[in-house]
Amino acid sequence: MRLVIHRDSDKKTHSSSWSLSWEAHCKEQGIPYKILDVFDPGSFRTIMDHDALLMHFSNYSVRDMLYARPILYAAKQRGLRIFPDFFDSWHFDDKIAQSYLLEAADASIPRWNIFYRKSDWQDWVSQNSEWPVVAKLRTGSGAHNVKMIHDRGSAIKYGNKMFSRGFKPNPSVFFKSTSNIRSVKSSEMFFQRARRVPEFFRTWLAAREFPNEKGYVYIQEFIPNAGFDLKVVVVNGKLGYLARRVRHGDFRASGSGDIFYDHSLIDRDLRDQLFDVSDRLQSVCMGFDIVIDEAGNKSKIIEMSYGYAHSAVSKAGVLWKRDGELVEGHLDAPAEILDFIVSY
Ligand SMILES: Nc1ncnc2c1ncn2[C@@H]1O[C@H](COP(=O)(O)OP(=O)(O)O)[C@@H](O)[C@H]1O
Ligand SMILES: [Mg+2]
């Protein structure tokens, strides 16, 4: 088994890139690997000479979003094992695609709606009596592109903008910095985050290349909740999690940086539901964002992504197996992926 691990040679590798962990694990386990930039001219010929291609492609890079999947799927057609494979990656960073798919899989999700015509949106707004609703751009993470619409007037304004100029999908520097500063709990944490400012700046620069999102309105029902959301991941038949408090005076948790662990939040029902959904999606590695309804204790999947902050999930210190067994240990997603690729 000879692996190719993609690493972009003209960008500084982000500290959260899975390619760093893959390389470390390959070295540790003596698995032959080659670091290669799939965007180098002629590199596809080298890829075809290997048995597997691993690519942690990013939603903040236009190049990754346009070309990673064609390269991966072509490599698969050639007979290589790939990560992420089709079922985990075709809907990556596209909440509209995910909603269709999760609905098709009978998953527990918030009521949602998509409007591709301004007149349809206006009709819906004039008839709707349940406010607020949550409006999202198709793309983005860290809650940058998620907002609450409180009333009819704001809904009309939002639609007017989505059906004209649209919104920039890149992260907001102001939102990111205020979230980060507010959730700092110690001076060590402050310096840790300060060291990552240049990294965020590079991400922000790259993400500015994306065109405006427009031509649709995508909404979800607002789920009143107990002030946090969960990231529950199912990878290679194992389940792990982290919990995130919402920002102060805000309903949004993702990107708040205020992470905590409480194993009792991950009950049997939720675990069974996610193992089930992950099977129906034919998924190998998926992070599900979950909001728990304050009233009914019912959990709903609000979005999903094959890539996530794996080290924060591993810090939970536990993982569950499909049969319900709780194991003390660190769920290491890149290592699980490597195991999966090498063994199937
Ligand atoms: N339908 C919803 N009801 C209540 N809160 C929500 C809903 N959708 C999103 N949120 C909150 O907003 C945050 C960001 O939404 P999410 O869809 O996960 O976008 P992102 O891709 O930016 O993480 C979530 O972490 C959650 O706290
Ligand atoms: Mg999210």
CSV table of C-alpha atoms and ligand atoms in Angstrom, one decimal:
chain,number,residue,atom,x,y,z
A,1,MET,CA,0.0,0.0,0.0
A,2,ARG,CA,1.6,3.2,-1.2
A,3,LEU,CA,-0.1,6.4,-0.1
A,4,VAL,CA,-0.1,9.9,-1.5
A,5,ILE,CA,-0.8,12.7,1.0
A,6,HIS,CA,-1.7,16.0,-0.6
A,7,ARG,CA,0.0,19.1,0.7
A,8,ASP,CA,-0.1,22.5,-1.0
A,9,SER,CA,3.4,23.7,-1.7
A,10,ASP,CA,2.7,27.4,-2.2
A,11,LYS,CA,0.7,27.8,1.1
A,12,LYS,CA,1.9,27.5,4.6
A,13,THR,CA,0.2,24.4,6.0
A,14,HIS,CA,-2.5,25.2,8.5
A,15,SER,CA,-1.8,23.8,11.9
A,16,SER,CA,-5.1,21.9,11.9
A,17,SER,CA,-4.4,20.2,8.5
A,18,TRP,CA,-4.9,16.5,8.7
A,19,SER,CA,-2.0,16.0,6.4
A,20,LEU,CA,0.4,16.7,9.3
A,21,SER,CA,-1.2,14.0,11.4
A,22,TRP,CA,-1.3,11.5,8.5
A,23,GLU,CA,2.4,12.0,7.9
A,24,ALA,CA,3.2,11.5,11.6
A,25,HIS,CA,1.1,8.3,11.8
A,26,CYS,CA,2.7,6.9,8.5
A,27,LYS,CA,6.1,7.5,10.0
A,28,GLU,CA,5.2,5.9,13.3
A,29,GLN,CA,3.6,2.8,11.7
A,30,GLY,CA,6.1,2.4,8.8
A,31,ILE,CA,3.5,2.9,6.1
A,32,PRO,CA,5.1,4.1,2.8
A,33,TYR,CA,3.8,7.5,1.8
A,34,LYS,CA,4.6,10.4,-0.4
A,35,ILE,CA,3.8,14.0,0.2
A,36,LEU,CA,2.7,15.6,-3.0
A,37,ASP,CA,1.0,18.7,-4.2
A,38,VAL,CA,-1.9,17.6,-6.4
A,39,PHE,CA,-1.8,21.1,-8.0
A,40,ASP,CA,1.7,20.6,-9.4
A,41,PRO,CA,1.8,20.1,-13.2
A,42,GLY,CA,1.9,16.5,-14.1
A,43,SER,CA,1.2,15.3,-10.6
A,44,PHE,CA,-1.8,13.2,-11.6
A,45,ARG,CA,0.5,10.7,-13.3
A,46,THR,CA,2.4,10.2,-10.1
A,47,ILE,CA,-0.9,9.8,-8.2
A,48,MET,CA,-2.0,7.1,-10.6
A,49,ASP,CA,1.1,5.1,-9.7
A,50,HIS,CA,-0.1,4.8,-6.0
A,51,ASP,CA,-2.7,2.9,-4.1
A,52,ALA,CA,-4.4,5.7,-2.1
A,53,LEU,CA,-4.9,9.4,-2.1
A,54,LEU,CA,-5.6,11.4,1.1
A,55,MET,CA,-6.6,15.0,0.8
A,56,HIS,CA,-7.8,17.3,3.6
A,57,PHE,CA,-9.2,19.9,1.3
A,58,SER,CA,-10.5,23.2,2.7
A,59,ASN,CA,-13.7,25.1,2.4
A,60,TYR,CA,-11.7,28.4,2.5
A,61,SER,CA,-9.7,27.7,-0.7
A,62,VAL,CA,-11.4,28.3,-4.1
A,63,ARG,CA,-8.8,26.0,-5.7
A,64,ASP,CA,-9.5,23.2,-3.2
A,65,MET,CA,-13.3,23.6,-3.6
A,66,LEU,CA,-13.2,23.5,-7.4
A,67,TYR,CA,-10.5,20.9,-8.1
A,68,ALA,CA,-10.0,18.6,-5.1
A,69,ARG,CA,-13.1,16.4,-5.8
A,70,PRO,CA,-12.4,15.9,-9.5
A,71,ILE,CA,-8.9,14.8,-8.7
A,72,LEU,CA,-10.1,12.5,-5.9
A,73,TYR,CA,-12.9,10.9,-7.9
A,74,ALA,CA,-10.8,10.4,-11.0
A,75,ALA,CA,-8.2,8.7,-8.8
A,76,LYS,CA,-10.9,6.5,-7.4
A,77,GLN,CA,-12.0,5.6,-11.0
A,78,ARG,CA,-8.5,4.6,-11.6
A,79,GLY,CA,-8.7,2.2,-8.6
A,80,LEU,CA,-7.1,4.2,-5.8
A,81,ARG,CA,-8.6,4.3,-2.3
A,82,ILE,CA,-9.5,7.9,-1.6
A,83,PHE,CA,-10.3,10.1,1.4
A,84,PRO,CA,-12.6,11.8,1.5
A,85,ASP,CA,-14.6,9.4,-0.7
A,86,PHE,CA,-17.7,10.5,-2.7
A,87,PHE,CA,-20.4,10.0,-0.1
A,88,ASP,CA,-18.5,12.1,2.5
A,89,SER,CA,-17.4,14.9,0.1
A,90,TRP,CA,-20.0,15.6,-2.6
A,91,HIS,CA,-22.0,17.9,-0.2
A,92,PHE,CA,-19.0,19.4,1.6
A,93,ASP,CA,-19.5,23.0,2.6
A,94,ASP,CA,-23.0,23.1,1.0
A,95,LYS,CA,-25.7,23.3,3.5
A,96,ILE,CA,-28.4,23.1,0.8
A,97,ALA,CA,-27.0,19.8,-0.5
A,98,GLN,CA,-26.8,18.5,3.0
A,99,SER,CA,-30.4,19.3,3.8
A,100,TYR,CA,-31.6,17.4,0.7
A,101,LEU,CA,-29.4,14.5,1.6
A,102,LEU,CA,-30.3,14.4,5.3
A,103,GLU,CA,-34.0,14.6,4.4
A,104,ALA,CA,-33.6,11.8,1.9
A,105,ALA,CA,-31.9,9.8,4.7
A,106,ASP,CA,-34.8,10.4,7.1
A,107,ALA,CA,-32.5,12.1,9.6
A,108,SER,CA,-33.8,14.2,12.4
A,109,ILE,CA,-33.3,17.7,11.1
A,110,PRO,CA,-35.0,21.1,11.7
A,111,ARG,CA,-37.8,22.1,9.3
A,112,TRP,CA,-36.1,23.8,6.4
A,113,ASN,CA,-36.9,25.5,3.2
A,114,ILE,CA,-35.1,26.7,0.1
A,115,PHE,CA,-36.4,29.3,-2.3
A,116,TYR,CA,-34.8,29.8,-5.7
A,117,ARG,CA,-37.2,32.5,-6.8
A,118,LYS,CA,-37.7,35.9,-5.2
A,119,SER,CA,-41.5,35.6,-5.7
A,120,ASP,CA,-41.6,32.3,-3.9
A,121,TRP,CA,-39.7,33.7,-0.9
A,122,GLN,CA,-42.0,36.8,-0.8
A,123,ASP,CA,-45.1,34.6,-0.9
A,124,TRP,CA,-43.7,32.5,2.0
A,125,VAL,CA,-42.8,35.5,4.0
A,126,SER,CA,-46.3,37.0,3.7
A,127,GLN,CA,-47.9,33.8,4.9
A,128,ASN,CA,-45.4,32.8,7.6
A,129,SER,CA,-46.4,33.6,11.2
A,130,GLU,CA,-43.6,31.8,13.0
A,131,TRP,CA,-40.6,34.1,13.6
A,132,PRO,CA,-37.7,34.0,14.1
A,133,VAL,CA,-36.1,31.8,11.4
A,134,VAL,CA,-32.5,31.1,10.9
A,135,ALA,CA,-31.1,32.0,7.4
A,136,LYS,CA,-27.8,30.6,6.2
A,137,LEU,CA,-25.6,30.9,3.3
A,138,ARG,CA,-24.9,27.6,1.6
A,139,THR,CA,-21.2,27.9,2.5
A,140,GLY,CA,-19.1,28.9,5.4
A,141,SER,CA,-18.2,27.8,8.9
A,142,GLY,CA,-17.6,29.2,12.4
A,143,ALA,CA,-21.2,30.7,12.3
A,144,HIS,CA,-20.0,33.5,10.0
A,145,ASN,CA,-22.8,33.1,7.5
A,146,VAL,CA,-25.6,32.2,9.8
A,147,LYS,CA,-28.1,34.8,11.0
A,148,MET,CA,-31.4,35.1,12.7
A,149,ILE,CA,-34.3,36.8,10.9
A,150,HIS,CA,-36.8,38.2,13.5
A,151,ASP,CA,-39.6,39.5,11.4
A,152,ARG,CA,-41.3,40.0,8.0
A,153,GLY,CA,-39.6,43.3,7.3
A,154,SER,CA,-36.1,41.9,7.8
A,155,ALA,CA,-37.0,38.8,5.8
A,156,ILE,CA,-38.0,40.9,2.8
A,157,LYS,CA,-34.8,42.9,3.0
A,158,TYR,CA,-32.7,39.8,3.3
A,159,GLY,CA,-34.4,38.3,0.2
A,160,ASN,CA,-33.9,41.5,-1.7
A,161,LYS,CA,-30.2,41.3,-1.1
A,162,MET,CA,-29.9,37.5,-1.8
A,163,PHE,CA,-31.7,38.0,-5.1
A,164,SER,CA,-29.5,40.9,-6.1
A,165,ARG,CA,-25.9,41.5,-5.1
A,166,GLY,CA,-25.9,38.7,-2.5
A,167,PHE,CA,-23.5,38.4,0.5
A,168,LYS,CA,-19.8,37.8,0.7
A,169,PRO,CA,-19.2,34.3,2.1
A,170,ASN,CA,-15.8,35.0,3.6
A,171,PRO,CA,-15.3,35.1,7.4
A,172,SER,CA,-15.6,38.4,9.2
A,173,VAL,CA,-12.5,39.5,10.9
A,174,PHE,CA,-14.5,41.5,13.5
A,175,PHE,CA,-16.8,38.5,14.4
A,176,LYS,CA,-13.8,36.1,14.6
A,177,SER,CA,-11.7,38.3,16.8
A,178,THR,CA,-14.5,39.3,19.2
A,179,SER,CA,-15.6,35.6,19.6
A,180,ASN,CA,-12.0,34.6,20.2
A,181,ILE,CA,-11.3,37.3,22.7
A,182,ARG,CA,-14.5,36.8,24.7
A,183,SER,CA,-13.9,33.1,25.1
A,184,VAL,CA,-10.3,33.4,26.3
A,185,LYS,CA,-10.1,31.7,29.7
A,186,SER,CA,-6.4,32.1,30.6
A,187,SER,CA,-3.3,34.0,29.5
A,188,GLU,CA,-1.9,30.8,28.1
A,189,MET,CA,-5.0,30.5,25.9
A,190,PHE,CA,-4.7,34.1,24.9
A,191,PHE,CA,-1.1,33.7,23.7
A,192,GLN,CA,-2.0,30.4,22.0
A,193,ARG,CA,-4.7,32.2,20.0
A,194,ALA,CA,-2.6,35.2,19.3
A,195,ARG,CA,0.0,32.9,17.7
A,196,ARG,CA,-2.7,31.8,15.3
A,197,VAL,CA,-3.7,35.3,14.1
A,198,PRO,CA,-1.4,35.1,11.0
A,199,GLU,CA,-3.0,31.7,10.2
A,200,PHE,CA,-6.5,33.3,10.3
A,201,PHE,CA,-5.3,36.2,8.2
A,202,ARG,CA,-4.1,33.8,5.5
A,203,THR,CA,-7.4,31.9,5.6
A,204,TRP,CA,-9.3,35.2,5.3
A,205,LEU,CA,-7.2,36.3,2.3
A,206,ALA,CA,-7.8,33.1,0.5
A,207,ALA,CA,-11.5,33.1,1.3
A,208,ARG,CA,-11.9,36.6,-0.2
A,209,GLU,CA,-11.6,35.0,-3.6
A,210,PHE,CA,-15.0,33.4,-3.4
A,211,PRO,CA,-17.8,35.1,-5.3
A,212,ASN,CA,-20.9,36.4,-3.5
A,213,GLU,CA,-23.5,33.9,-2.6
A,214,LYS,CA,-26.8,34.8,-4.2
A,215,GLY,CA,-29.9,33.6,-6.0
A,216,TYR,CA,-31.5,31.6,-3.2
A,217,VAL,CA,-32.8,31.9,0.3
A,218,TYR,CA,-32.1,29.0,2.6
A,219,ILE,CA,-33.8,28.9,6.0
A,220,GLN,CA,-34.2,26.6,9.0
A,221,GLU,CA,-36.7,26.7,11.9
A,222,PHE,CA,-35.0,28.2,15.0
A,223,ILE,CA,-34.5,25.5,17.6
A,224,PRO,CA,-34.6,27.1,21.1
A,225,ASN,CA,-31.9,25.3,23.0
A,226,ALA,CA,-30.0,25.2,26.2
A,227,GLY,CA,-27.2,27.5,25.1
A,228,PHE,CA,-24.8,25.1,23.4
A,229,ASP,CA,-24.5,22.9,20.3
A,230,LEU,CA,-22.6,19.6,19.9
A,231,LYS,CA,-20.2,18.3,17.3
A,232,VAL,CA,-20.7,14.6,17.2
A,233,VAL,CA,-18.4,12.7,14.9
A,234,VAL,CA,-18.7,9.2,13.5
A,235,VAL,CA,-15.4,7.9,12.1
A,236,ASN,CA,-14.6,4.4,11.1
A,237,GLY,CA,-17.4,3.0,13.3
A,238,LYS,CA,-16.5,5.0,16.4
A,239,LEU,CA,-18.2,8.1,17.9
A,240,GLY,CA,-16.7,11.1,19.6
A,241,TYR,CA,-17.9,14.6,20.4
A,242,LEU,CA,-17.3,18.1,21.8
A,243,ALA,CA,-19.8,20.6,23.1
A,244,ARG,CA,-19.6,24.4,22.4
A,245,ARG,CA,-21.4,27.1,24.3
A,246,VAL,CA,-23.1,29.9,22.3
A,247,ARG,CA,-21.5,33.3,22.3
A,248,HIS,CA,-22.7,35.7,24.9
A,249,GLY,CA,-26.0,37.3,23.9
A,250,ASP,CA,-26.0,35.3,20.7
A,251,PHE,CA,-27.6,32.0,19.6
A,252,ARG,CA,-24.6,30.7,17.7
A,253,ALA,CA,-22.1,28.3,19.1
A,254,SER,CA,-19.8,27.2,16.2
A,255,GLY,CA,-16.6,29.2,16.2
A,256,SER,CA,-17.2,30.5,19.7
A,257,GLY,CA,-14.1,28.7,20.9
A,258,ASP,CA,-15.9,28.0,24.2
A,259,ILE,CA,-15.6,24.2,24.2
A,260,PHE,CA,-16.6,21.9,27.1
A,261,TYR,CA,-17.1,18.2,27.6
A,262,ASP,CA,-20.0,16.5,29.4
A,263,HIS,CA,-20.3,12.8,28.4
A,264,SER,CA,-23.9,12.6,29.7
A,265,LEU,CA,-25.0,14.9,26.8
A,266,ILE,CA,-24.3,12.0,24.4
A,267,ASP,CA,-27.1,9.6,25.3
A,268,ARG,CA,-27.8,6.3,23.8
A,269,ASP,CA,-30.6,7.7,21.6
A,270,LEU,CA,-28.3,10.3,20.0
A,271,ARG,CA,-25.6,7.7,19.4
A,272,ASP,CA,-27.9,5.2,17.8
A,273,GLN,CA,-29.4,7.9,15.7
A,274,LEU,CA,-26.0,9.1,14.4
A,275,PHE,CA,-24.5,5.6,13.8
A,276,ASP,CA,-27.7,4.9,11.8
A,277,VAL,CA,-27.6,8.1,9.8
A,278,SER,CA,-23.9,7.6,9.1
A,279,ASP,CA,-24.7,4.1,7.7
A,280,ARG,CA,-27.5,5.5,5.6
A,281,LEU,CA,-25.1,8.1,4.2
A,282,GLN,CA,-22.5,5.4,3.5
A,283,SER,CA,-20.1,7.7,5.4
A,284,VAL,CA,-16.6,6.9,6.7
A,285,CYS,CA,-16.0,10.1,8.5
A,286,MET,CA,-18.5,12.8,9.4
A,287,GLY,CA,-18.8,15.5,11.9
A,288,PHE,CA,-22.5,16.3,12.6
A,289,ASP,CA,-23.5,19.6,14.2
A,290,ILE,CA,-26.4,19.0,16.6
A,291,VAL,CA,-28.7,21.3,18.4
A,292,ILE,CA,-30.7,19.9,21.3
A,293,ASP,CA,-34.3,21.2,21.6
A,294,GLU,CA,-34.6,22.7,25.1
A,295,ALA,CA,-38.3,21.6,25.3
A,296,GLY,CA,-38.4,18.1,24.0
A,297,ASN,CA,-34.8,17.1,24.4
A,298,LYS,CA,-34.9,16.1,20.8
A,299,SER,CA,-31.6,16.4,18.9
A,300,LYS,CA,-31.5,17.7,15.4
A,301,ILE,CA,-28.7,17.7,12.9
A,302,ILE,CA,-28.2,21.2,11.5
A,303,GLU,CA,-25.2,20.6,9.2
A,304,MET,CA,-22.3,18.2,8.6
A,305,SER,CA,-18.8,18.1,7.4
A,306,TYR,CA,-16.2,15.5,6.7
A,307,GLY,CA,-13.4,17.7,8.1
A,308,TYR,CA,-13.5,19.1,11.6
A,309,ALA,CA,-11.2,20.1,14.5
A,310,HIS,CA,-10.1,16.6,15.3
A,311,SER,CA,-7.8,17.4,18.2
A,312,ALA,CA,-10.6,19.2,20.1
A,313,VAL,CA,-12.8,16.1,19.7
A,314,SER,CA,-10.0,13.8,20.8
A,315,LYS,CA,-9.6,15.9,24.0
A,316,ALA,CA,-13.0,14.5,25.2
A,317,GLY,CA,-11.0,11.6,26.4
A,318,VAL,CA,-13.7,9.1,25.5
A,319,LEU,CA,-15.2,7.4,22.5
A,320,TRP,CA,-18.2,5.1,22.0
A,321,LYS,CA,-18.4,2.0,19.9
A,322,ARG,CA,-21.5,1.0,17.9
A,323,ASP,CA,-22.6,-1.6,20.5
A,324,GLY,CA,-22.7,1.2,23.1
A,325,GLU,CA,-19.4,0.4,24.8
A,326,LEU,CA,-17.7,3.6,26.2
A,327,VAL,CA,-13.9,3.5,25.8
A,328,GLU,CA,-11.6,5.8,27.6
A,329,GLY,CA,-9.1,7.2,25.0
A,330,HIS,CA,-8.6,9.7,22.3
A,331,LEU,CA,-10.6,9.5,19.1
A,332,ASP,CA,-7.9,10.4,16.5
A,333,ALA,CA,-9.8,11.0,13.3
A,334,PRO,CA,-6.8,11.1,10.9
A,335,ALA,CA,-5.4,7.9,12.4
A,336,GLU,CA,-8.8,6.2,12.1
A,337,ILE,CA,-8.9,7.2,8.4
A,338,LEU,CA,-5.5,5.8,7.8
A,339,ASP,CA,-6.5,2.5,9.5
A,340,PHE,CA,-9.6,2.4,7.3
A,341,ILE,CA,-7.7,3.1,4.1
A,342,VAL,CA,-5.0,0.6,4.8
A,343,SER,CA,-7.4,-2.2,5.9
A,344,TYR,CA,-10.3,-2.2,3.5
B,1,LIG,N1,-31.8,25.9,13.2
B,1,LIG,C1,-31.0,26.4,14.3
B,1,LIG,N2,-31.6,26.6,15.5
B,1,LIG,C2,-30.8,27.1,16.5
B,1,LIG,N3,-29.5,27.3,16.4
B,1,LIG,C3,-28.9,27.1,15.3
B,1,LIG,C4,-29.6,26.6,14.1
B,1,LIG,N4,-28.7,26.5,13.1
B,1,LIG,C5,-27.6,26.9,13.6
B,1,LIG,N5,-27.6,27.3,14.9
B,1,LIG,C6,-26.5,27.8,15.7
B,1,LIG,O1,-25.7,28.5,14.8
B,1,LIG,C7,-24.3,28.0,14.8
B,1,LIG,C8,-23.8,28.0,13.3
B,1,LIG,O2,-24.7,27.2,12.5
B,1,LIG,P1,-24.1,26.1,11.5
B,1,LIG,O3,-25.3,25.7,10.6
B,1,LIG,O4,-23.5,25.0,12.3
B,1,LIG,O5,-23.1,26.9,10.6
B,1,LIG,P2,-21.5,26.9,10.5
B,1,LIG,O6,-21.2,26.2,9.2
B,1,LIG,O7,-21.1,28.3,10.4
B,1,LIG,O8,-20.9,26.2,11.7
B,1,LIG,C9,-24.5,26.6,15.4
B,1,LIG,O9,-23.3,26.2,16.0
B,1,LIG,C10,-25.7,26.7,16.3
B,1,LIG,O10,-25.3,27.1,17.6
B,2,MG,MG,-21.5,24.3,12.3
